[in-house]
CSV table of C-alpha atoms in Angstrom, one decimal:
chain,number,residue,atom,x,y,z
P,1,MET,CA,31.6,54.5,5.0
P,2,GLY,CA,33.4,51.4,3.6
P,3,ASP,CA,32.6,49.6,6.9
P,4,ILE,CA,28.9,50.3,6.5
P,5,VAL,CA,28.8,49.0,3.0
P,6,SER,CA,30.7,45.9,4.0
P,7,ILE,CA,28.4,45.2,7.0
P,8,PHE,CA,25.4,45.6,4.7
P,9,VAL,CA,26.7,43.2,2.1
P,10,ARG,CA,27.9,40.7,4.7
P,11,SER,CA,24.6,40.6,6.4
P,12,ILE,CA,22.7,39.9,3.1
P,13,PHE,CA,24.9,37.2,1.7
P,14,ILE,CA,27.4,35.7,4.1
P,15,ASP,CA,25.6,36.0,7.5
P,16,ASN,CA,22.2,35.4,5.9
P,17,MET,CA,19.6,35.1,8.7
P,18,ILE,CA,17.9,32.0,7.3
P,19,PHE,CA,20.8,30.1,5.7
P,20,ALA,CA,23.5,30.7,8.3
P,21,TYR,CA,21.4,31.1,11.5
P,22,PHE,CA,18.0,29.5,10.8
P,23,LEU,CA,16.2,32.5,12.2
P,24,GLY,CA,12.5,33.0,11.4
P,25,MET,CA,12.2,29.5,10.1
P,26,CYS,CA,8.7,28.9,11.6
P,27,SER,CA,6.9,31.6,9.6
P,28,TYR,CA,9.2,31.0,6.7
P,29,LEU,CA,8.1,27.4,6.3
P,30,ALA,CA,4.5,28.2,6.9
P,31,VAL,CA,4.2,30.8,4.2
P,32,SER,CA,6.9,29.9,1.7
P,33,LYS,CA,4.4,28.1,-0.5
P,34,SER,CA,3.5,31.1,-2.7
P,35,VAL,CA,5.7,33.8,-4.0
P,36,LYS,CA,3.2,36.6,-3.5
P,37,ILE,CA,2.5,35.9,0.2
P,38,SER,CA,6.1,35.3,1.0
P,39,ALA,CA,7.1,38.6,-0.6
P,40,GLY,CA,4.6,40.4,1.6
P,41,LEU,CA,5.9,38.7,4.8
P,42,GLY,CA,9.5,39.3,3.6
P,43,LEU,CA,8.8,43.1,3.2
P,44,ALA,CA,7.2,43.3,6.6
P,45,VAL,CA,10.2,41.6,8.2
P,46,MET,CA,12.6,43.8,6.4
P,47,CYS,CA,10.9,47.0,7.5
P,48,MET,CA,10.7,45.8,11.1
P,49,LEU,CA,14.4,44.8,11.2
P,50,ALA,CA,15.4,48.2,9.7
P,51,ILE,CA,13.4,50.0,12.4
P,52,THR,CA,13.9,47.9,15.5
P,53,VAL,CA,17.7,47.2,15.3
P,54,PRO,CA,18.7,50.9,15.3
P,55,VAL,CA,16.2,51.7,18.1
P,56,ASN,CA,17.5,48.8,20.2
P,57,TYR,CA,21.0,49.9,19.4
P,58,LEU,CA,20.4,53.2,21.0
P,59,LEU,CA,18.8,51.6,24.0
P,60,ASN,CA,21.7,49.2,24.4
P,61,ARG,CA,24.3,52.0,24.0
P,62,TYR,CA,22.7,54.6,26.4
P,63,VAL,CA,20.7,52.5,28.9
P,64,LEU,CA,21.5,48.8,29.1
P,65,SER,CA,25.2,48.0,28.6
P,66,SER,CA,27.7,48.2,31.4
P,67,GLY,CA,28.5,51.9,32.3
P,68,ALA,CA,26.0,53.1,29.7
P,69,LEU,CA,24.2,55.3,32.2
P,70,ALA,CA,27.2,57.5,32.8
P,71,TRP,CA,25.8,60.3,30.7
P,72,MET,CA,23.1,60.7,33.2
P,73,SER,CA,25.2,61.1,36.3
P,74,GLU,CA,28.7,60.0,37.4
P,75,SER,CA,27.3,57.9,40.3
P,76,LEU,CA,25.6,55.6,37.8
P,77,ARG,CA,28.9,54.6,36.1
P,78,ASP,CA,29.0,51.1,37.7
P,79,VAL,CA,25.5,50.2,36.8
P,80,ASP,CA,25.1,47.2,34.4
P,81,LEU,CA,21.6,46.5,33.2
P,82,SER,CA,22.5,44.2,30.4
P,83,PHE,CA,20.6,41.3,32.1
P,84,LEU,CA,17.4,43.2,31.3
P,85,SER,CA,18.1,43.3,27.6
P,86,PHE,CA,15.8,40.4,26.6
P,87,ILE,CA,12.7,41.9,28.1
P,88,VAL,CA,13.5,45.4,26.9
P,89,PHE,CA,14.2,44.3,23.3
P,90,ILE,CA,11.0,42.2,23.1
P,91,ALA,CA,8.9,45.0,24.6
P,92,VAL,CA,10.4,47.5,22.1
P,93,ILE,CA,9.7,45.1,19.2
P,94,ALA,CA,6.1,44.3,20.3
P,95,SER,CA,5.3,48.0,20.7
P,96,ILE,CA,6.9,49.1,17.5
P,97,VAL,CA,4.9,46.4,15.6
P,98,GLN,CA,1.7,47.8,17.2
P,99,VAL,CA,2.6,51.4,16.3
P,100,VAL,CA,3.6,50.5,12.7
P,101,GLU,CA,0.4,48.6,12.3
P,102,MET,CA,-1.7,51.6,13.3
P,103,VAL,CA,0.3,54.1,11.2
P,104,VAL,CA,0.1,51.9,8.1
P,105,GLU,CA,-3.6,51.3,8.6
P,106,ARG,CA,-4.2,55.1,8.9
P,107,PHE,CA,-2.0,56.4,6.1
P,108,ALA,CA,-1.7,53.5,3.6
P,109,PRO,CA,-4.8,51.4,3.6
P,110,THR,CA,-3.8,49.5,0.4
P,111,LEU,CA,-0.5,48.5,1.9
P,112,TYR,CA,-2.3,47.5,5.1
P,113,SER,CA,-4.6,45.2,3.2
P,114,SER,CA,-1.6,43.3,1.8
P,115,LEU,CA,0.8,43.5,4.7
P,116,GLY,CA,-1.6,43.9,7.6
P,117,ILE,CA,-2.1,40.2,8.4
P,118,PHE,CA,1.6,39.6,8.8
P,119,LEU,CA,2.3,42.5,11.2
P,120,PRO,CA,1.0,40.8,14.4
P,121,LEU,CA,2.7,37.6,13.4
P,122,ILE,CA,6.2,39.1,13.2
P,123,ALA,CA,6.2,40.4,16.8
P,124,VAL,CA,7.2,36.8,17.7
P,125,ASN,CA,9.4,36.2,14.6
P,126,CYS,CA,12.8,35.0,15.8
P,127,ALA,CA,14.5,36.9,13.0
P,128,ILE,CA,13.5,40.3,14.5
P,129,LEU,CA,14.6,39.5,18.1
P,130,GLY,CA,17.6,37.7,16.7
P,131,GLY,CA,18.6,40.9,14.8
P,132,SER,CA,18.7,42.9,18.0
P,133,LEU,CA,20.5,40.2,19.9
P,134,PHE,CA,23.2,39.8,17.2
P,135,MET,CA,23.6,43.5,17.1
P,136,GLN,CA,24.3,43.5,20.9
P,137,GLU,CA,26.6,40.5,20.7
P,138,ARG,CA,28.7,41.7,17.8
P,139,GLY,CA,29.0,45.2,19.4
P,140,TYR,CA,28.5,47.4,16.4
P,141,GLN,CA,30.2,50.8,17.0
P,142,THR,CA,27.9,53.4,15.5
P,143,LEU,CA,24.3,53.9,14.7
P,144,GLY,CA,25.1,53.7,11.0
P,145,GLU,CA,26.6,50.2,11.3
P,146,ALA,CA,23.6,49.0,13.4
P,147,ALA,CA,21.2,50.4,10.8
P,148,ALA,CA,23.1,48.8,7.9
P,149,PHE,CA,23.1,45.5,9.7
P,150,GLY,CA,19.4,45.7,10.4
P,151,LEU,CA,18.5,46.6,6.8
P,152,GLY,CA,20.9,44.1,5.3
P,153,SER,CA,19.6,41.2,7.4
P,154,GLY,CA,16.1,42.1,6.3
P,155,VAL,CA,17.0,42.2,2.6
P,156,GLY,CA,18.8,38.8,3.0
P,157,TRP,CA,15.6,37.3,4.7
P,158,LEU,CA,13.4,38.7,1.9
P,159,LEU,CA,15.7,37.2,-0.8
P,160,ALA,CA,15.8,33.8,0.9
P,161,ILE,CA,12.1,33.5,1.5
P,162,VAL,CA,11.1,34.6,-2.1
P,163,GLY,CA,13.8,32.3,-3.6
P,164,VAL,CA,12.6,29.3,-1.7
P,165,ALA,CA,8.9,30.1,-2.4
P,166,ALA,CA,9.6,30.2,-6.1
P,167,ILE,CA,11.3,26.8,-5.9
P,168,ARG,CA,8.5,25.3,-3.9
P,169,GLU,CA,5.9,26.6,-6.4
P,170,LYS,CA,7.8,24.7,-9.2
P,171,LEU,CA,8.1,21.6,-6.9
P,172,ALA,CA,4.4,21.2,-7.0
P,173,TYR,CA,4.8,19.7,-10.4
P,174,SER,CA,7.5,17.3,-9.6
P,175,ASN,CA,7.2,13.7,-8.4
P,176,VAL,CA,8.6,13.8,-4.9
P,177,PRO,CA,8.5,10.6,-2.8
P,178,ALA,CA,5.3,10.6,-0.8
P,179,PRO,CA,6.8,10.8,2.8
P,180,LEU,CA,9.1,13.6,1.7
P,181,ARG,CA,6.3,15.8,0.3
P,182,GLY,CA,5.7,19.2,1.8
P,183,LEU,CA,7.8,19.8,4.9
P,184,GLY,CA,10.6,17.3,4.2
P,185,ILE,CA,11.5,18.5,0.8
P,186,ALA,CA,11.2,22.2,2.0
P,187,PHE,CA,14.0,21.5,4.5
P,188,ILE,CA,16.2,19.8,1.9
P,189,VAL,CA,15.7,22.6,-0.6
P,190,THR,CA,16.5,25.2,2.0
P,191,GLY,CA,19.7,23.2,2.9
P,192,LEU,CA,20.8,23.2,-0.8
P,193,MET,CA,20.1,26.9,-1.1
P,194,GLY,CA,22.2,27.4,2.0
P,195,MET,CA,25.0,25.6,0.4
P,196,ALA,CA,24.7,27.8,-2.7
P,197,PHE,CA,24.9,30.9,-0.4
P,198,MET,CA,28.0,29.5,1.3
P,199,CYS,CA,30.0,30.2,-1.8
P,200,PHE,CA,30.0,33.9,-0.8
P,201,MET,CA,31.9,32.9,2.4
P,202,GLY,CA,35.3,33.3,0.8
P,203,ILE,CA,34.7,36.9,-0.2
P,204,LYS,CA,36.7,39.3,1.9
P,205,LEU,CA,35.0,42.6,2.4
S,1,MET,CA,-16.8,15.5,40.0
S,2,GLU,CA,-14.5,12.5,40.1
S,3,LYS,CA,-11.0,13.5,40.9
S,4,GLU,CA,-8.5,12.5,38.1
S,5,SER,CA,-5.3,10.8,39.2
S,6,LEU,CA,-2.1,12.6,38.5
S,7,PHE,CA,-0.8,10.0,35.9
S,8,SER,CA,-4.1,9.0,34.3
S,9,ALA,CA,-4.0,7.6,30.8
S,10,LYS,CA,-5.0,11.0,29.5
S,11,ASN,CA,-2.2,12.8,31.2
S,12,LEU,CA,0.3,10.2,30.2
S,13,LYS,CA,-0.8,10.6,26.6
S,14,LEU,CA,0.0,14.3,26.9
S,15,LEU,CA,3.5,13.4,27.8
S,16,THR,CA,4.2,10.7,25.2
S,17,ASP,CA,2.4,12.1,22.1
S,18,PRO,CA,4.8,15.0,21.5
S,19,LEU,CA,7.7,12.5,21.4
S,20,GLY,CA,6.4,10.9,18.2
S,21,ARG,CA,2.9,11.4,16.7
S,22,SER,CA,2.6,15.1,17.3
S,23,ASN,CA,6.3,16.0,17.7
S,24,PRO,CA,6.5,19.8,17.8
S,25,VAL,CA,9.5,20.0,15.4
S,26,THR,CA,8.9,17.4,12.8
S,27,VAL,CA,5.1,17.4,12.7
S,28,LEU,CA,3.8,20.7,13.9
S,29,VAL,CA,6.9,22.6,12.5
S,30,LEU,CA,7.3,24.8,15.6
S,31,GLY,CA,10.6,26.0,17.1
S,32,VAL,CA,12.7,25.0,14.1
S,33,CYS,CA,14.5,28.4,14.4
S,34,SER,CA,16.7,27.4,17.3
S,35,ALA,CA,16.6,23.7,16.8
S,36,LEU,CA,19.3,23.7,14.2
S,37,ALA,CA,21.8,26.3,15.1
S,38,VAL,CA,22.8,24.7,18.4
S,39,THR,CA,23.3,21.2,17.2
S,40,VAL,CA,26.9,21.2,16.0
S,41,LYS,CA,27.9,19.5,19.2
S,42,LEU,CA,25.9,17.3,21.6
S,43,GLU,CA,26.5,19.2,24.8
S,44,PRO,CA,25.0,22.6,23.8
S,45,ALA,CA,22.1,20.6,22.2
S,46,VAL,CA,21.3,18.9,25.5
S,47,VAL,CA,21.7,22.1,27.5
S,48,MET,CA,19.4,23.9,25.0
S,49,ALA,CA,16.8,21.1,25.2
S,50,ILE,CA,16.8,21.2,29.1
S,51,SER,CA,16.4,25.0,29.0
S,52,VAL,CA,13.5,25.0,26.6
S,53,THR,CA,11.8,22.2,28.5
S,54,VAL,CA,12.0,24.2,31.8
S,55,VAL,CA,10.8,27.4,30.1
S,56,ILE,CA,7.8,25.7,28.4
S,57,ALA,CA,6.7,23.8,31.5
S,58,VAL,CA,7.0,26.7,34.0
S,59,SER,CA,5.4,29.2,31.6
S,60,SER,CA,2.5,26.8,30.9
S,61,VAL,CA,1.8,26.5,34.6
S,62,VAL,CA,2.0,30.2,35.2
S,63,MET,CA,-0.3,31.0,32.2
S,64,SER,CA,-2.7,28.3,33.2
S,65,LEU,CA,-3.0,29.7,36.7
S,66,LEU,CA,-3.5,33.2,35.3
S,67,ARG,CA,-5.8,32.1,32.5
S,68,ASN,CA,-9.1,33.3,34.1
S,69,THR,CA,-7.8,36.7,35.2
S,70,ILE,CA,-6.1,38.0,32.1
S,71,PRO,CA,-8.3,40.0,29.6
S,72,ASN,CA,-8.1,38.3,26.2
S,73,ARG,CA,-6.9,41.4,24.4
S,74,ILE,CA,-3.6,41.8,26.3
S,75,ARG,CA,-2.8,38.1,26.7
S,76,ILE,CA,0.0,38.1,24.1
S,77,ILE,CA,1.9,40.9,26.0
S,78,VAL,CA,1.4,39.0,29.3
S,79,GLN,CA,2.7,35.8,27.7
S,80,LEU,CA,5.8,37.6,26.4
S,81,VAL,CA,6.6,39.2,29.8
S,82,VAL,CA,6.2,35.8,31.6
S,83,VAL,CA,8.3,34.0,29.0
S,84,SER,CA,11.0,36.7,28.9
S,85,LEU,CA,11.3,36.7,32.7
S,86,LEU,CA,11.8,32.9,32.7
S,87,VAL,CA,14.4,33.1,29.9
S,88,ILE,CA,16.3,35.8,31.8
S,89,LEU,CA,16.4,33.5,34.8
S,90,VAL,CA,17.6,30.6,32.6
S,91,ASP,CA,20.2,32.8,31.0
S,92,GLN,CA,21.6,34.0,34.3
S,93,VAL,CA,21.7,30.4,35.7
S,94,LEU,CA,23.6,29.2,32.6
S,95,ARG,CA,26.1,32.0,32.8
S,96,ALA,CA,26.7,31.2,36.5
S,97,PHE,CA,27.0,27.4,36.2
S,98,ALA,CA,27.8,26.6,32.6
S,99,TYR,CA,29.6,29.6,31.2
S,100,ASP,CA,31.3,27.8,28.3
S,101,VAL,CA,28.1,26.3,27.0
S,102,SER,CA,26.3,29.6,27.5
S,103,LYS,CA,28.9,31.3,25.3
S,104,GLN,CA,28.4,28.6,22.6
S,105,LEU,CA,24.6,29.1,22.6
S,106,SER,CA,25.1,32.9,22.4
S,107,VAL,CA,22.0,34.5,21.2
S,108,PHE,CA,20.0,31.3,21.0
S,109,VAL,CA,19.2,31.4,24.7
S,110,GLY,CA,17.5,34.8,24.2
S,111,LEU,CA,15.7,33.4,21.2
S,112,ILE,CA,13.8,30.9,23.4
S,113,ILE,CA,11.4,33.9,24.0
S,114,THR,CA,10.3,33.8,20.4
S,115,ASN,CA,10.5,30.0,20.1
S,116,CYS,CA,7.1,29.2,18.6
S,117,ILE,CA,6.8,26.0,20.8
S,118,VAL,CA,6.5,28.1,23.9
S,119,MET,CA,3.9,30.5,22.6
S,120,GLY,CA,2.2,27.8,20.7
S,121,ARG,CA,1.7,25.5,23.7
S,122,ILE,CA,0.5,28.4,25.9
S,123,GLU,CA,-2.0,29.5,23.2
S,124,ALA,CA,-3.2,26.0,22.2
S,125,PHE,CA,-3.2,24.3,25.6
S,126,ALA,CA,-2.3,26.1,28.8
S,127,LEU,CA,-5.0,28.9,28.3
S,128,GLY,CA,-7.7,26.2,28.3
S,129,ASN,CA,-6.5,23.7,30.8
S,130,LYS,CA,-5.7,23.2,34.5
S,131,PRO,CA,-2.1,23.7,35.7
S,132,TRP,CA,-1.2,20.1,36.1
S,133,PRO,CA,-2.1,18.9,32.6
S,134,SER,CA,-0.5,22.1,31.3
S,135,PHE,CA,2.7,21.2,33.1
S,136,VAL,CA,2.7,17.7,31.7
S,137,ASP,CA,2.0,19.0,28.2
S,138,GLY,CA,4.9,21.5,28.6
S,139,ILE,CA,7.3,18.8,29.7
S,140,GLY,CA,6.2,16.5,26.9
S,141,ASN,CA,6.7,19.1,24.2
S,142,GLY,CA,10.0,20.1,25.6
S,143,LEU,CA,11.2,16.5,25.5
S,144,GLY,CA,9.9,16.1,22.0
S,145,TYR,CA,11.9,19.1,20.9
S,146,GLY,CA,14.9,17.9,22.8
S,147,LEU,CA,14.7,14.5,21.2
S,148,ILE,CA,15.2,16.0,17.7
S,149,LEU,CA,17.9,18.3,19.0
S,150,VAL,CA,19.8,15.4,20.6
S,151,VAL,CA,19.5,13.1,17.5
S,152,VAL,CA,20.8,15.9,15.1
S,153,GLY,CA,23.5,16.9,17.6
S,154,PHE,CA,24.6,13.3,18.0
S,155,VAL,CA,24.9,12.7,14.2
S,156,ARG,CA,26.6,16.0,13.6
S,157,GLU,CA,29.2,15.7,16.3
S,158,LEU,CA,30.0,12.1,15.6
S,159,LEU,CA,30.4,12.5,11.8
S,160,GLY,CA,31.8,16.0,11.9
S,161,SER,CA,34.3,15.9,14.7
S,162,GLY,CA,34.6,12.2,15.6
S,163,THR,CA,33.7,13.0,19.2
S,164,LEU,CA,30.7,12.8,21.5
S,165,TRP,CA,30.2,15.2,24.4
S,166,GLY,CA,33.9,16.3,23.8
S,167,TYR,CA,35.2,12.7,24.2
S,168,ARG,CA,37.0,11.1,21.3
S,169,ILE,CA,35.0,8.2,19.8
S,170,ILE,CA,36.9,7.6,16.6
S,171,PRO,CA,40.5,6.9,17.6
S,172,SER,CA,43.0,9.5,16.3
S,173,SER,CA,45.2,6.8,14.7
S,174,PHE,CA,42.4,6.2,12.1
S,175,TYR,CA,42.9,9.7,10.6
S,176,ILE,CA,44.8,10.2,7.4
S,177,ALA,CA,47.1,12.7,9.1
S,178,ASN,CA,48.2,9.9,11.4
S,179,GLY,CA,48.6,7.2,8.7
S,180,GLY,CA,45.0,5.9,8.8
S,181,VAL,CA,42.2,6.0,6.3
S,182,TYR,CA,39.5,8.1,7.9
S,183,GLU,CA,38.7,11.8,7.6
S,184,ASN,CA,36.0,13.9,9.3
S,185,ASN,CA,33.1,15.0,7.2
S,186,GLY,CA,33.5,18.8,7.2
S,187,LEU,CA,30.1,19.2,5.5
S,188,VAL,CA,28.1,18.0,8.5
S,189,ILE,CA,29.4,20.9,10.6
S,190,LEU,CA,28.1,23.5,8.2
S,191,PRO,CA,24.7,25.0,8.8
S,192,PRO,CA,22.9,23.6,5.6
S,193,MET,CA,23.6,20.0,6.6
S,194,ALA,CA,21.4,20.5,9.8
S,195,LEU,CA,18.5,21.3,7.5
S,196,ILE,CA,19.1,18.3,5.3
S,197,LEU,CA,19.4,16.0,8.4
S,198,LEU,CA,16.1,17.3,9.7
S,199,GLY,CA,14.6,16.7,6.3
S,200,ILE,CA,15.8,13.1,6.4
S,201,ILE,CA,14.4,12.6,10.0
S,202,ILE,CA,11.0,13.8,8.7
S,203,TRP,CA,11.3,11.4,5.8
S,204,ILE,CA,12.0,8.4,8.0
S,205,GLN,CA,9.2,9.3,10.4
S,206,ARG,CA,6.7,9.8,7.7
S,207,SER,CA,7.5,6.7,5.8
S,208,ARG,CA,6.9,4.7,9.1
S,209,ASN,CA,3.7,6.6,9.9
S,210,LYS,CA,1.6,7.0,6.7
S,211,ASN,CA,-1.0,9.2,8.5
S,212,LEU,CA,1.5,12.1,8.5
S,213,VAL,CA,2.1,12.2,4.8
S,214,GLU,CA,1.0,15.5,3.1
S,215,SER,CA,-1.0,15.2,-0.1
């Protein structure tokens, strides 16, 4: 249990998707001009990470990794399908996005009207695929750990995008040098936020 | 219809524009995700730039050849399949011939699939143009992306480790530990500095080219 809590907190603060690995920066820079929109996108990304990482964990554990097919029959013990993981992960993500979009549209129309436009976008968000690839690379041992990592990364992404959007809203009133306006200052603000988040690095969990 | 030569002015413009005026990273803000994480050293940055260029160019040609046969509704799925197959090929080649670099790049090779430049160029260009211009456009955008990667990688490795491509540039006798006056800047190695460097590159580019300044 302690492990799961520690993975959760680590993935929010120390291994933050945006500040430590720059994942999902494209959509992050495009929408982080208003707090309301970025909170919507952040929530959508958080939900998708929390769903896709455990699903891909199961696929990786029982289908893709070396010797994973042994549960099916002894003769498949030497099969290693890990080279297929990119295409399997992206297919899973794209289809889950479609399914979630349809379910949300059917059962929660109000939520759909606020989140709906972001759902197709995040099929190609690096943070979602990155979550699954990091899960595979770090070799989490149980489904609980993978789920904690997925949810934690999503919460970290949400915090980062809302925080920077709030700063950028305030920046609209400040006198930034003309060539630095917009994109340039957004990068520098994100860098400074990243430095602030780095103070969590020393914490041992 | 008059046949257009392979390197007509129009095609050449496709190749050179992404290097400066419409650079995919600094102007169009595409593909930033992976542009920064792989630039601590110069070598992985160059390998990443080459891999992305190959994937963009080949996937643009493939999608351009298929553009009239794919129904519009399923084109995103088809693009994802084509791009992921190419990325799997690139990943296997890197593992076979450059294992150390492939370990350093870790998940970022896989993330070429969701690199917005690849999807962006297919959507914006390859689906409406013939294979050859699409190929040139892909190469140009890959090089524009690579240019930024190499510049950031160059600065970070030189200031952060005192080396370039693994070779020592700043002599070790300069360091304080050996009785000199110089010390590596540890800050440059950390992730936030990559963002700030990119911000500075954008600043320099926009102060030279006033058309790009945002209001």
